[in-house]
Structure formats: structure tokens, C-alpha cells
Coordinates of C-alpha atoms in Angstrom, one line a residue:
X1 CA 236.6 -15.0 172.7
X2 CA 236.1 -13.5 176.2
X3 CA 233.4 -10.9 176.8
X4 CA 235.9 -8.2 177.6
X5 CA 237.9 -8.9 174.4
X6 CA 234.6 -8.9 172.3
X7 CA 233.6 -5.6 173.9
X8 CA 236.9 -4.0 173.2
X9 CA 237.0 -5.3 169.7
X10 CA 233.5 -3.9 169.0
X11 CA 234.3 -0.5 170.4
X12 CA 237.7 -0.2 168.7
X13 CA 236.1 -1.1 165.4
X14 CA 233.3 1.3 166.1
X15 CA 235.8 4.1 166.7
X16 CA 237.5 3.4 163.4
X17 CA 234.4 3.3 161.2
X18 CA 232.5 6.1 163.0
X19 CA 235.6 8.4 163.0
X20 CA 236.1 7.9 159.3
X21 CA 232.4 8.5 158.5
X22 CA 232.2 11.6 160.7
X23 CA 235.4 12.9 159.1
X24 CA 233.9 12.3 155.7
X25 CA 230.6 14.0 156.7
X26 CA 232.4 17.2 157.8
X27 CA 234.1 17.3 154.3
X28 CA 231.0 16.6 152.2
X29 CA 228.0 17.7 154.3
X30 CA 227.0 20.3 151.8
X31 CA 228.4 18.6 148.7
X32 CA 227.3 14.9 148.5
X33 CA 228.7 14.7 145.0
X34 CA 232.2 14.5 146.5
X35 CA 231.2 11.5 148.7
X36 CA 232.1 8.6 146.3
X37 CA 235.8 9.7 146.2
X38 CA 236.0 10.7 149.8
X39 CA 234.4 7.4 151.1
X40 CA 236.7 4.9 149.4
X41 CA 238.6 4.2 152.6
X42 CA 235.4 3.2 154.4
X43 CA 233.3 1.1 152.1
X44 CA 233.7 -2.5 151.2
X45 CA 233.5 -3.0 147.4
X46 CA 231.0 -5.8 147.9
X47 CA 228.8 -7.0 150.7
X48 CA 230.2 -9.8 152.9
X49 CA 226.8 -11.2 153.5
X50 CA 225.6 -14.0 151.2
X51 CA 222.6 -15.0 153.2
X52 CA 220.2 -12.5 154.8
X53 CA 218.7 -13.2 158.1
X54 CA 218.3 -9.7 159.7
X55 CA 217.2 -6.6 157.8
X56 CA 217.2 -3.1 159.1
X57 CA 214.6 -0.7 157.6
X58 CA 214.8 3.1 158.1
X59 CA 211.9 5.4 157.8
X60 CA 211.7 8.8 159.7
X61 CA 208.3 8.3 161.3
X62 CA 205.8 5.4 161.1
X63 CA 202.6 7.4 161.0
X64 CA 199.7 6.6 158.6
X65 CA 201.0 7.8 155.3
X66 CA 201.6 5.7 152.1
X67 CA 205.3 5.3 152.7
X68 CA 204.7 4.1 156.3
X69 CA 202.2 1.6 155.0
X70 CA 204.8 0.2 152.6
X71 CA 207.2 -0.2 155.4
X72 CA 204.7 -2.1 157.5
X73 CA 204.1 -4.3 154.4
X74 CA 207.8 -5.1 154.2
X75 CA 207.8 -6.0 157.9
X76 CA 205.1 -8.6 157.3
X77 CA 206.7 -9.8 154.0
X78 CA 210.1 -10.3 155.5
X79 CA 208.7 -12.2 158.5
X80 CA 206.8 -14.4 156.1
X81 CA 210.1 -15.0 154.3
X82 CA 211.9 -16.1 157.5
X83 CA 213.8 -12.8 157.7
X84 CA 213.9 -10.7 160.9
X85 CA 213.0 -7.0 160.3
X86 CA 214.4 -4.3 162.5
X87 CA 212.9 -0.8 162.4
X88 CA 214.8 2.4 162.8
X89 CA 213.0 5.8 163.0
X90 CA 213.6 9.4 164.1
X91 CA 210.4 9.4 166.2
X92 CA 209.2 6.9 168.8
X93 CA 206.5 4.8 167.1
X94 CA 204.2 4.8 170.2
X95 CA 203.9 8.6 170.1
X96 CA 202.1 8.6 166.8
X97 CA 198.3 9.0 166.9
X98 CA 196.1 6.5 164.9
X99 CA 199.3 4.7 163.7
X100 CA 199.0 0.9 163.6
X101 CA 201.4 -0.9 165.9
X102 CA 204.1 -3.2 164.8
X103 CA 204.1 -6.9 165.6
X104 CA 205.5 -7.5 169.2
X105 CA 208.3 -9.6 167.7
X106 CA 209.7 -6.7 165.7
X107 CA 212.4 -4.6 167.4
X108 CA 212.4 -0.9 166.8
X109 CA 215.0 1.7 167.7
X110 CA 214.9 5.5 167.7
X111 CA 217.9 7.3 166.3
X112 CA 219.0 10.9 166.9
X113 CA 216.8 13.0 164.5
X114 CA 218.3 13.2 161.0
X115 CA 216.2 16.4 160.3
X116 CA 217.9 18.4 163.1
X117 CA 221.3 16.8 162.6
X118 CA 224.3 18.9 161.6
X119 CA 227.8 17.7 160.7
X120 CA 229.2 18.8 164.1
X121 CA 226.9 16.5 166.0
X122 CA 226.5 13.7 163.5
X123 CA 228.7 11.4 165.6
X124 CA 225.8 10.6 168.0
X125 CA 223.7 9.3 165.1
X126 CA 226.6 7.4 163.5
X127 CA 227.3 5.7 166.8
X128 CA 223.7 4.8 167.4
X129 CA 223.4 3.2 163.9
X130 CA 226.6 1.3 164.4
X131 CA 225.4 -0.2 167.7
X132 CA 222.0 -1.3 166.2
X133 CA 223.6 -2.9 163.2
X134 CA 226.3 -4.8 165.1
X135 CA 224.2 -5.8 168.2
X136 CA 221.5 -7.2 165.9
X137 CA 223.8 -8.9 163.4
X138 CA 222.2 -7.0 160.5
X139 CA 222.9 -8.3 157.0
X140 CA 221.1 -5.7 154.9
X141 CA 220.0 -2.1 155.4
X142 CA 217.0 -0.7 153.5
X143 CA 216.5 3.0 153.4
X144 CA 212.8 3.6 152.6
X145 CA 213.3 7.4 152.6
X146 CA 215.4 8.8 149.9
X147 CA 216.5 12.4 150.6
X148 CA 217.2 12.8 154.3
X149 CA 220.4 14.9 154.8
X150 CA 222.2 12.0 156.6
X151 CA 221.3 9.4 154.1
X152 CA 224.7 8.8 152.6
X153 CA 226.6 8.9 155.9
X154 CA 224.1 6.4 157.5
X155 CA 224.7 4.1 154.5
X156 CA 228.5 4.5 155.0
X157 CA 228.2 3.0 158.5
X158 CA 226.6 -0.1 157.0
X159 CA 229.1 -0.2 154.1
X160 CA 232.0 -0.1 156.5
X161 CA 230.6 -3.2 158.2
X162 CA 230.2 -5.0 154.9
X163 CA 226.4 -4.8 155.1
X164 CA 224.5 -4.4 151.8
X165 CA 222.5 -1.2 151.4
X166 CA 219.4 -0.6 149.4
X167 CA 217.6 2.6 148.6
X168 CA 213.8 2.3 148.2
X169 CA 212.6 5.4 146.4
X170 CA 208.8 5.6 146.8
X171 CA 208.3 8.9 145.0
X172 CA 209.0 10.1 141.4
X173 CA 212.3 11.9 140.7
X174 CA 210.7 15.3 139.8
X175 CA 209.9 15.7 143.6
X176 CA 213.6 16.4 144.0
X177 CA 213.1 19.7 142.2
X178 CA 209.6 20.5 143.3
X179 CA 209.4 20.0 147.1
X180 CA 209.6 23.3 149.0
X181 CA 211.1 21.4 152.0
X182 CA 214.1 20.5 149.9
X183 CA 216.8 23.2 149.9
X184 CA 218.7 23.6 146.6
X185 CA 221.8 21.9 147.8
X186 CA 219.8 18.6 148.0
X187 CA 219.7 18.4 144.2
X188 CA 223.3 17.2 144.7
X189 CA 222.1 14.2 146.7
X190 CA 221.6 11.8 143.8
X191 CA 225.4 11.8 143.2
X192 CA 225.8 9.9 146.4
X193 CA 223.4 7.1 145.3
X194 CA 226.2 5.3 143.7
X195 CA 227.2 4.1 147.2
X196 CA 224.1 1.8 147.4
X197 CA 224.1 -1.8 146.2
X198 CA 220.6 -1.3 144.8
X199 CA 218.3 1.5 144.0
X200 CA 214.7 0.5 143.9
X201 CA 212.0 2.7 142.2
X202 CA 208.4 2.4 141.0
X203 CA 208.4 3.2 137.3
X204 CA 210.4 2.6 134.2
X205 CA 210.7 6.4 133.7
X206 CA 212.3 6.8 137.1
X207 CA 214.6 3.9 136.5
X208 CA 215.9 5.7 133.4
X209 CA 216.7 8.7 135.5
X210 CA 218.3 6.9 138.4
X211 CA 220.4 4.8 136.2
X212 CA 222.5 7.9 135.6
X213 CA 223.6 7.7 139.2
X214 CA 223.6 3.9 139.9
X215 CA 224.3 0.9 137.7
X216 CA 221.9 -1.4 139.6
X217 CA 218.4 0.2 139.5
X218 CA 215.3 -2.1 139.7
X219 CA 211.6 -1.4 139.3
X220 CA 209.0 -2.9 141.6
X221 CA 205.4 -2.6 142.4
X222 CA 204.1 -1.2 145.7
X223 CA 201.8 -3.5 147.6
X224 CA 198.0 -3.3 147.3
X225 CA 196.5 -2.2 150.6
X226 CA 193.1 -3.7 149.6
X227 CA 193.1 -7.0 147.8
X228 CA 190.5 -7.0 144.9
X229 CA 189.5 -10.7 145.1
X230 CA 188.4 -10.5 148.7
X231 CA 186.4 -7.3 148.7
X232 CA 182.8 -6.3 147.9
X233 CA 183.0 -3.5 145.3
X234 CA 181.1 -0.2 145.4
X235 CA 177.5 -0.3 144.1
X236 CA 178.0 2.9 141.9
X237 CA 174.4 3.9 142.4
X238 CA 174.8 7.5 143.6
X239 CA 176.6 10.7 142.9
X240 CA 179.4 10.7 145.5
X241 CA 183.1 11.4 144.7
X242 CA 185.9 10.3 147.0
X243 CA 189.2 12.1 147.5
X244 CA 191.3 10.1 150.0
X245 CA 194.6 11.7 151.1
X246 CA 196.1 13.9 153.7
X247 CA 195.0 17.5 153.2
X248 CA 198.4 18.9 152.6
X249 CA 199.8 21.2 149.9
X250 CA 201.6 18.3 148.1
X251 CA 198.2 16.7 147.4
X252 CA 196.7 19.9 146.1
X253 CA 193.3 19.7 147.9
X254 CA 192.3 23.2 146.9
X255 CA 192.0 22.0 143.3
X256 CA 188.8 20.2 144.2
X257 CA 186.9 23.4 144.7
X258 CA 186.7 24.6 141.1
X259 CA 186.1 21.0 140.0
X260 CA 183.1 20.8 142.4
X261 CA 181.8 24.2 141.1
X262 CA 181.7 22.9 137.5
X263 CA 180.4 19.4 138.5
X264 CA 177.4 21.0 140.3
X265 CA 176.3 22.5 137.0
X266 CA 176.1 19.0 135.5
X267 CA 175.2 17.0 138.6
X268 CA 173.3 19.2 141.1
X269 CA 173.4 16.7 144.0
X270 CA 177.1 15.7 143.5
X271 CA 179.0 15.4 146.8
X272 CA 182.7 15.1 147.6
X273 CA 184.0 13.2 150.7
X274 CA 187.7 14.0 151.6
X275 CA 189.1 11.2 153.8
X276 CA 192.5 11.9 155.4
X277 CA 194.3 13.8 158.2
X278 CA 194.0 17.6 158.3
X279 CA 195.4 20.1 160.7
X280 CA 192.8 22.4 162.4
X281 CA 194.3 25.6 160.9
X282 CA 194.2 24.2 157.4
X283 CA 190.7 22.8 157.8
X284 CA 189.4 26.3 158.6
X285 CA 191.3 27.9 155.7
X286 CA 190.0 25.2 153.3
X287 CA 186.4 25.4 154.4
X288 CA 186.5 29.2 154.2
X289 CA 187.7 28.9 150.6
X290 CA 185.0 26.4 149.8
X291 CA 182.4 28.8 151.3
X292 CA 183.7 31.6 149.3
X293 CA 183.2 29.7 146.0
X294 CA 179.8 28.3 147.0
X295 CA 180.7 24.6 147.4
X296 CA 181.0 24.3 151.2
X297 CA 177.8 22.2 151.4
X298 CA 179.0 19.8 148.8
X299 CA 182.3 18.9 150.5
X300 CA 182.6 16.7 153.6
X301 CA 185.9 16.5 155.5
X302 CA 185.8 13.3 157.5
X303 CA 189.4 13.4 158.9
X304 CA 191.9 10.7 159.6
X305 CA 190.5 7.1 159.5
X306 CA 191.8 3.7 160.5
X307 CA 193.2 1.7 157.6
X308 CA 190.6 -1.1 158.1
X309 CA 187.7 1.4 157.9
X310 CA 188.7 2.7 154.4
X311 CA 186.6 0.1 152.6
X312 CA 183.3 1.5 153.9
X313 CA 184.2 4.9 152.5
X314 CA 185.0 3.5 149.1
X315 CA 181.7 1.6 149.1
X316 CA 179.9 4.9 149.4
X317 CA 181.8 6.3 146.4
X318 CA 180.8 6.4 142.8
X319 CA 184.0 7.9 141.4
X320 CA 187.6 8.6 142.6
X321 CA 189.4 11.9 142.2
X322 CA 193.2 12.5 142.4
X323 CA 194.4 16.1 142.1
X324 CA 198.1 15.7 142.9
X325 CA 200.8 17.3 140.7
X326 CA 203.2 14.4 141.6
X327 CA 202.8 10.9 143.0
X328 CA 205.3 8.0 143.3
X329 CA 202.7 5.2 143.2
X330 CA 199.4 6.3 144.7
X331 CA 198.2 3.6 147.1
X332 CA 194.8 5.4 147.2
X333 CA 194.4 5.0 143.4
X334 CA 195.1 1.3 143.8
X335 CA 192.5 1.0 146.6
X336 CA 189.9 2.7 144.4
X337 CA 190.5 0.3 141.5
X338 CA 190.5 -2.7 143.9
X339 CA 187.1 -1.5 145.3
X340 CA 185.6 -1.1 141.8
X341 CA 185.6 2.7 141.8
X342 CA 186.4 4.3 138.4
X343 CA 189.0 7.1 138.7
X344 CA 189.6 10.6 137.3
X345 CA 193.1 12.0 137.9
X346 CA 195.2 14.9 136.8
X347 CA 197.7 13.4 134.3
X348 CA 200.6 11.5 135.8
X349 CA 201.7 9.6 132.7
X350 CA 204.6 7.7 134.4
X351 CA 202.4 6.0 137.0
X352 CA 202.0 2.3 136.6
X353 CA 198.4 2.4 137.8
X354 CA 197.6 5.3 135.4
X355 CA 198.0 2.8 132.5
X356 CA 194.7 1.2 133.5
X357 CA 191.8 2.1 131.1
X358 CA 189.6 2.6 134.1
X359 CA 191.6 5.7 134.9
X360 CA 190.6 8.9 133.0
X361 CA 193.6 11.2 132.9
X362 CA 193.0 14.9 132.5
X363 CA 195.6 17.6 131.7
X364 CA 197.0 19.0 134.9
X365 CA 194.9 21.8 136.3
X366 CA 192.0 21.5 133.8
X367 CA 189.1 21.7 136.3
X368 CA 186.4 21.8 133.6
X369 CA 187.7 18.6 131.9
X370 CA 187.9 16.9 135.3
X371 CA 184.3 17.9 136.2
X372 CA 183.0 16.7 132.9
X373 CA 184.8 13.3 133.3
X374 CA 183.4 12.9 136.8
X375 CA 179.9 13.9 135.5
X376 CA 180.0 11.1 132.8
X377 CA 180.8 8.5 135.4
X378 CA 178.2 9.7 137.8
X379 CA 175.4 10.0 135.2
X380 CA 176.2 7.1 132.8
X381 CA 176.0 4.1 135.2
X382 CA 176.6 1.4 132.5
X383 CA 179.9 3.3 131.6
X384 CA 180.8 3.5 135.3
X385 CA 180.3 -0.3 135.8
X386 CA 182.3 -1.1 132.7
X387 CA 185.2 1.0 133.9
X388 CA 185.0 -0.6 137.3
X389 CA 185.2 -4.1 135.8
X390 CA 188.3 -3.0 133.7
X391 CA 189.9 -1.6 136.9
X392 CA 189.3 -4.8 138.9
X393 CA 190.8 -6.9 136.1
X394 CA 193.9 -4.6 135.9
X395 CA 194.5 -4.5 139.6
X396 CA 194.1 -8.2 139.9
X397 CA 197.2 -8.6 137.7
X398 CA 199.1 -6.2 140.0
X399 CA 198.0 -8.3 143.0
X400 CA 199.7 -11.4 141.5
X401 CA 203.1 -9.7 141.6
X402 CA 205.7 -11.8 143.4
X403 CA 207.1 -9.4 146.1
X404 CA 209.0 -12.2 147.8
X405 CA 211.0 -13.1 144.7
X406 CA 211.8 -9.5 144.0
X407 CA 213.2 -8.8 147.4
X408 CA 215.0 -12.1 147.5
X409 CA 216.8 -11.1 144.3
X410 CA 217.7 -7.7 145.8
X411 CA 218.9 -8.9 149.2
X412 CA 220.7 -12.2 148.5
X413 CA 223.8 -12.0 146.3
X414 CA 223.6 -15.7 145.2
X415 CA 219.8 -15.6 144.5
X416 CA 218.7 -16.6 141.0
X417 CA 217.7 -13.8 138.7
X418 CA 213.9 -13.5 138.3
X419 CA 212.0 -12.3 135.4
X420 CA 211.3 -8.6 135.5
X421 CA 207.5 -8.8 135.5
X422 CA 207.2 -5.0 135.5
X423 CA 208.6 -4.8 132.0
X424 CA 205.6 -6.5 130.3
X425 CA 204.2 -3.5 128.4
X426 CA 207.4 -1.4 128.6
X427 CA 207.6 1.6 126.4
X428 CA 210.5 2.1 124.1
X429 CA 213.6 3.7 125.5
X430 CA 213.0 6.8 123.2
X431 CA 209.5 7.3 124.6
X432 CA 210.8 6.9 128.1
X433 CA 213.5 9.4 127.5
X434 CA 211.1 11.9 126.1
X435 CA 208.8 11.4 129.1
X436 CA 211.7 11.7 131.6
X437 CA 213.0 14.9 130.1
X438 CA 209.5 16.3 129.9
X439 CA 208.8 15.6 133.5
X440 CA 212.2 17.1 134.5
X441 CA 211.7 20.4 132.6
X442 CA 208.1 20.7 133.7
X443 CA 209.3 20.3 137.3
X444 CA 211.8 23.2 136.8
X445 CA 209.1 25.3 135.1
X446 CA 206.6 24.6 137.8
X447 CA 209.0 25.5 140.6
X448 CA 210.2 28.6 138.7
X449 CA 206.6 29.6 138.2
X450 CA 206.0 29.2 141.9
X451 CA 209.0 31.3 142.7
X452 CA 208.1 34.0 140.2
X453 CA 204.6 34.1 141.7
X454 CA 206.0 34.5 145.2
X455 CA 208.2 37.3 144.0
X456 CA 205.3 39.0 142.2
X457 CA 203.2 38.8 145.4
X458 CA 206.0 40.3 147.4
X459 CA 206.3 43.1 144.9
X460 CA 202.6 43.7 145.1
X461 CA 202.8 43.8 148.9
X462 CA 205.7 46.3 148.7
X463 CA 203.8 48.5 146.2
X464 CA 200.7 48.4 148.5
X465 CA 202.8 49.4 151.5
X466 CA 204.3 52.3 149.6
X467 CA 200.8 53.4 148.4
X468 CA 199.5 53.1 152.0
X469 CA 202.5 55.1 153.2
X470 CA 201.9 57.8 150.6
X471 CA 198.2 58.0 151.4
X472 CA 199.0 58.2 155.1
X473 CA 201.4 61.0 154.4
X474 CA 198.9 62.9 152.3
X475 CA 196.2 62.5 155.0
X476 CA 198.8 63.6 157.6
X477 CA 199.6 66.8 155.6
X478 CA 195.9 67.5 155.1
X479 CA 195.4 67.2 158.8
X480 CA 198.3 69.6 159.6
X481 CA 196.9 72.1 157.0
X482 CA 193.4 71.8 158.6
X483 CA 194.7 72.4 162.1
X484 CA 196.9 75.3 160.9
X485 CA 193.9 77.0 159.3
X486 CA 191.8 76.4 162.3
X487 CA 194.4 77.8 164.6
X488 CA 195.0 80.9 162.5
X489 CA 191.2 81.6 162.6
X490 CA 190.8 81.0 166.3
X491 CA 190.1 83.7 168.8
X492 CA 192.9 82.7 171.1
X493 CA 195.4 83.3 168.3
X494 CA 193.9 86.8 167.6
X495 CA 194.0 87.7 171.3
X496 CA 197.5 86.4 171.6
X497 CA 198.7 88.4 168.6
X498 CA 197.1 91.6 169.9
X499 CA 198.8 91.2 173.3
X500 CA 202.2 90.6 171.7
X501 CA 201.9 93.4 169.1
X502 CA 204.0 96.0 171.0
X503 CA 206.8 93.5 172.1
X504 CA 207.0 92.2 168.5
X505 CA 207.3 95.8 167.1
X506 CA 210.1 96.6 169.6
X507 CA 211.9 93.3 168.6
X508 CA 211.6 94.2 164.9
X509 CA 212.9 97.7 165.5
X510 CA 215.9 96.5 167.4
X511 CA 216.7 94.0 164.8
X512 CA 216.5 96.7 162.1
X513 CA 218.9 99.0 164.0
X514 CA 221.3 96.1 164.5
X515 CA 221.4 95.3 160.8
X516 CA 222.1 99.0 160.0
X517 CA 225.0 99.2 162.4

């Protein structure tokens, strides 16, 4: 085949696939549930690849978060499996501060940003994805981010080329209903998940939910970022609590303040170290709040840290605290257990790691119970060491999980089925169903409560403004009355009235005569 013919063939095929996807995007941009029917003319019913050599992985930005660390793990894993990973992002990787670099052998491409994309300019992103997939002979496409607005259309480009598509959901499904960044229309997104060859999630409860939208849902474990067998555990000889996460609303960092208030009553020298990135504006707000409630001196914000330096922070800790309302896996909890640090968390019953008996689960928002649980671990050192040992044994079983076999079973059509090692202690389907519906309804309730609270605060603001306006009006009227009284009593007014007495009398007389006539 000549180079000119190959070039024309590629671009003619690109025009056909991209045109169809762009046309579909314009029809379904705000209603993903229509996608399955509208996309039948684009997708291949089954992937044409039986052996996978090149895998594309999309994640919006490879910073230092948990999802990004999982993507880097997949890069190393695939290379170890003899598979060539190719990274696609919205943001240039080298622009991200403190972010670990990818191996030099890994290609990366920056796509037109999915977050600012609209259906009218989606063609630029569609064409860019097509070129990357074709030019790099991609056999499988993994989407490691699950609710970007272009998700389904990006997948359709791959499906049109006969490339298998896999959706890796690293969060729990309630986030779809809780995240303030998600507009209501995105609750329609799961209906497009049927387009994917595989949906991969992190818990049996999530599997039960996603199976309503895709027939091939699999459960996996996220990687451990600290291997328990190779590390020196914490000594557990002090009164320090660690809270490692980015200081952001979704991690609920403010919840540590009432916990530390109560903990100080039981353990006067208790200290909390918060390890993770924090914006300057939020740092100031948080510290002011801590100062207000008298725990500023008990909390240290150490900021963003390199991944390799996290072990030293865990070695300083005697207990781990997690205050999130939702987590998909919690790499930080896994790190704590691997470092022999017993944990106290607000209840996340679906988490695989929360099944460990070294993890004390407290009802969401119960700061007194959380403080008491931390106090027991800080004071009762034999208990803390027993819990640490249990955690190390538990996390060692997680560390033996065969990630290579799992991904081989997902990516290669002819791969032998492997035993589902995540199902070893699986709850009954009835228990899972109850848990799933409880989480769903609690998500709706939580979001409704948030919206109700927002409306209440707005109503209070309006009431206060009306009250301020009424007070200002009253003060204004009083000032007018005061000035009027002062003016009427003033000498200048009396002199003026004396000087105008005769003209005013003449004017009144003329007016009287005019009325009589």
C-alpha cells in the first residue's frame, strides 16, 4: 500500500467515524440515555482485537491525587506485562507541580479539554482521539475517569475502530448524586455505560448498582501504594493523629475541629497532622476556624508532600483519621494499615478496606464517638498494637491480589477466566441490595439537606437585608425629623418668616379674592 493511499484511507475513514460521532453528540449531548440507540451505526458489536499490545488510558490530569496514582500504577503494571501504555490527558503533564513524571518510554498526548468542550466544537477532540488511536495502533482504551461530559463520545470513536473500551470507576456510585460539580443532567450519564465492553469498580455494592446499566461489571482492588512486608511500622508510642488527604470540601477537613476539641479533653497533648495539598485561601479560612474553636495549636498543616516521603509521616502517627462522607477506595487508609497505624473513620460500610477489624467505624458526623475512639487508641497502647497487627495481616492479603491476571481477563477476549478473589467474604445479595439502596437514598437526603440549608441561608440573608433596609429607613426618617425640628427653631427661619410676612399676607389675600370670584 503506497503512503498516499494509506494517508487517504486513514483520513477518509476518520471523516466517516468522526462525522457520525459528532452528529450523534449534537443529538444526545444533554441526554446520554439516548446514546445506545443513536450510536448503533457507529459501534462494532464486538472488539476486533484478540491480543492487546497497545493500551490507551485517559485521565483528565495526572497530578498527585489517588486516581492519578492508580493510573501511574497501571502504566507500570502494563509495561511489566509487555503491554505498551499510552496516556491521554486534558492538561500537559509537565505543567503539574510535585507530580511524579512518567517513564520516558511512555507516550503522552494532550487532548482538547473535555471540561470546556461543547457539542458545537467536539469535532476537535474527536479528531485528536482518532489520530492517537490509529497512529499508535491502540487495541484497548481505558477510561479511568467516569463522568466527564465527553465520555460516551470519546468511547464511540474507539468503538468505531473496533477497539475495546473499559470504564474504570474509582469512586462509589453515590458521588453521582452528591458532587456539587456535577450538574443534574449528568445523572443521565450511566445510561451510556452500556456502550463499554467492561465496567470496573471497587466494591460489590457498586457492582450491584452498575449492573443495572452494563452486563459485564467486574470488581477489582486498587493497588497498595505502600507494601506492608517491606516497611518499618509506626512505633505507636505517642499521641499523634494523622489525616492525609487534600484539604478540599469532598474530604470534609473541617470535621476534624470538633473531634480535636473533644479529644483534647481526654488526651491533653493530642496533636493532629494534616498532610496534603491546600490552597492558600482555604488554609487561612481553616486555620481561622481552628483558632475560633480553640484547637489551632493542636493542628499542623504540612502541605503537599512527595509520595516517597509519606512513610516518615505515618511513622510519626499513632492513629489515622478519615472524615470523608464518601470514598471509592481510600488509598490513604490502605497506607495507614500497611504502616501499622490503627484507623478511626466515619462509617463507609461498602469500602473493602473498612472490613478490616483494625478500622473503627463511627457513625457519620459523630465527633464525640470519633474522639473517644481515637483516645482509646492513643491511651491504650497494647490495644493500639493489637489493632496494628490485625491491620498488617489484613493488608498483606490485599497485597497478594493478582492485578496482572485481572487486567488480562478484562483486556484479552480469549483470556482464560480467573477466579474472582474479591468475592471471598461476599455478603448475600439481599444485604448488598439493602446497602446499595441505603447509600442511594442517603445520598439524595444529604444533597437535599445541603440544598435546603443553602436556601435557608439565602432566606436569612434576604431577611437581614430587609431588616437593615427598614432600620436604615427609620434612621433616615429620624434624621429628617431632627433636621426639620432644628430648622424650625433656628433664628434664620424666624428672621426669614418675619421678612416675608407682608408678601405672604398679600399672596393669601389675593388667593382669597380669586376663590370668591
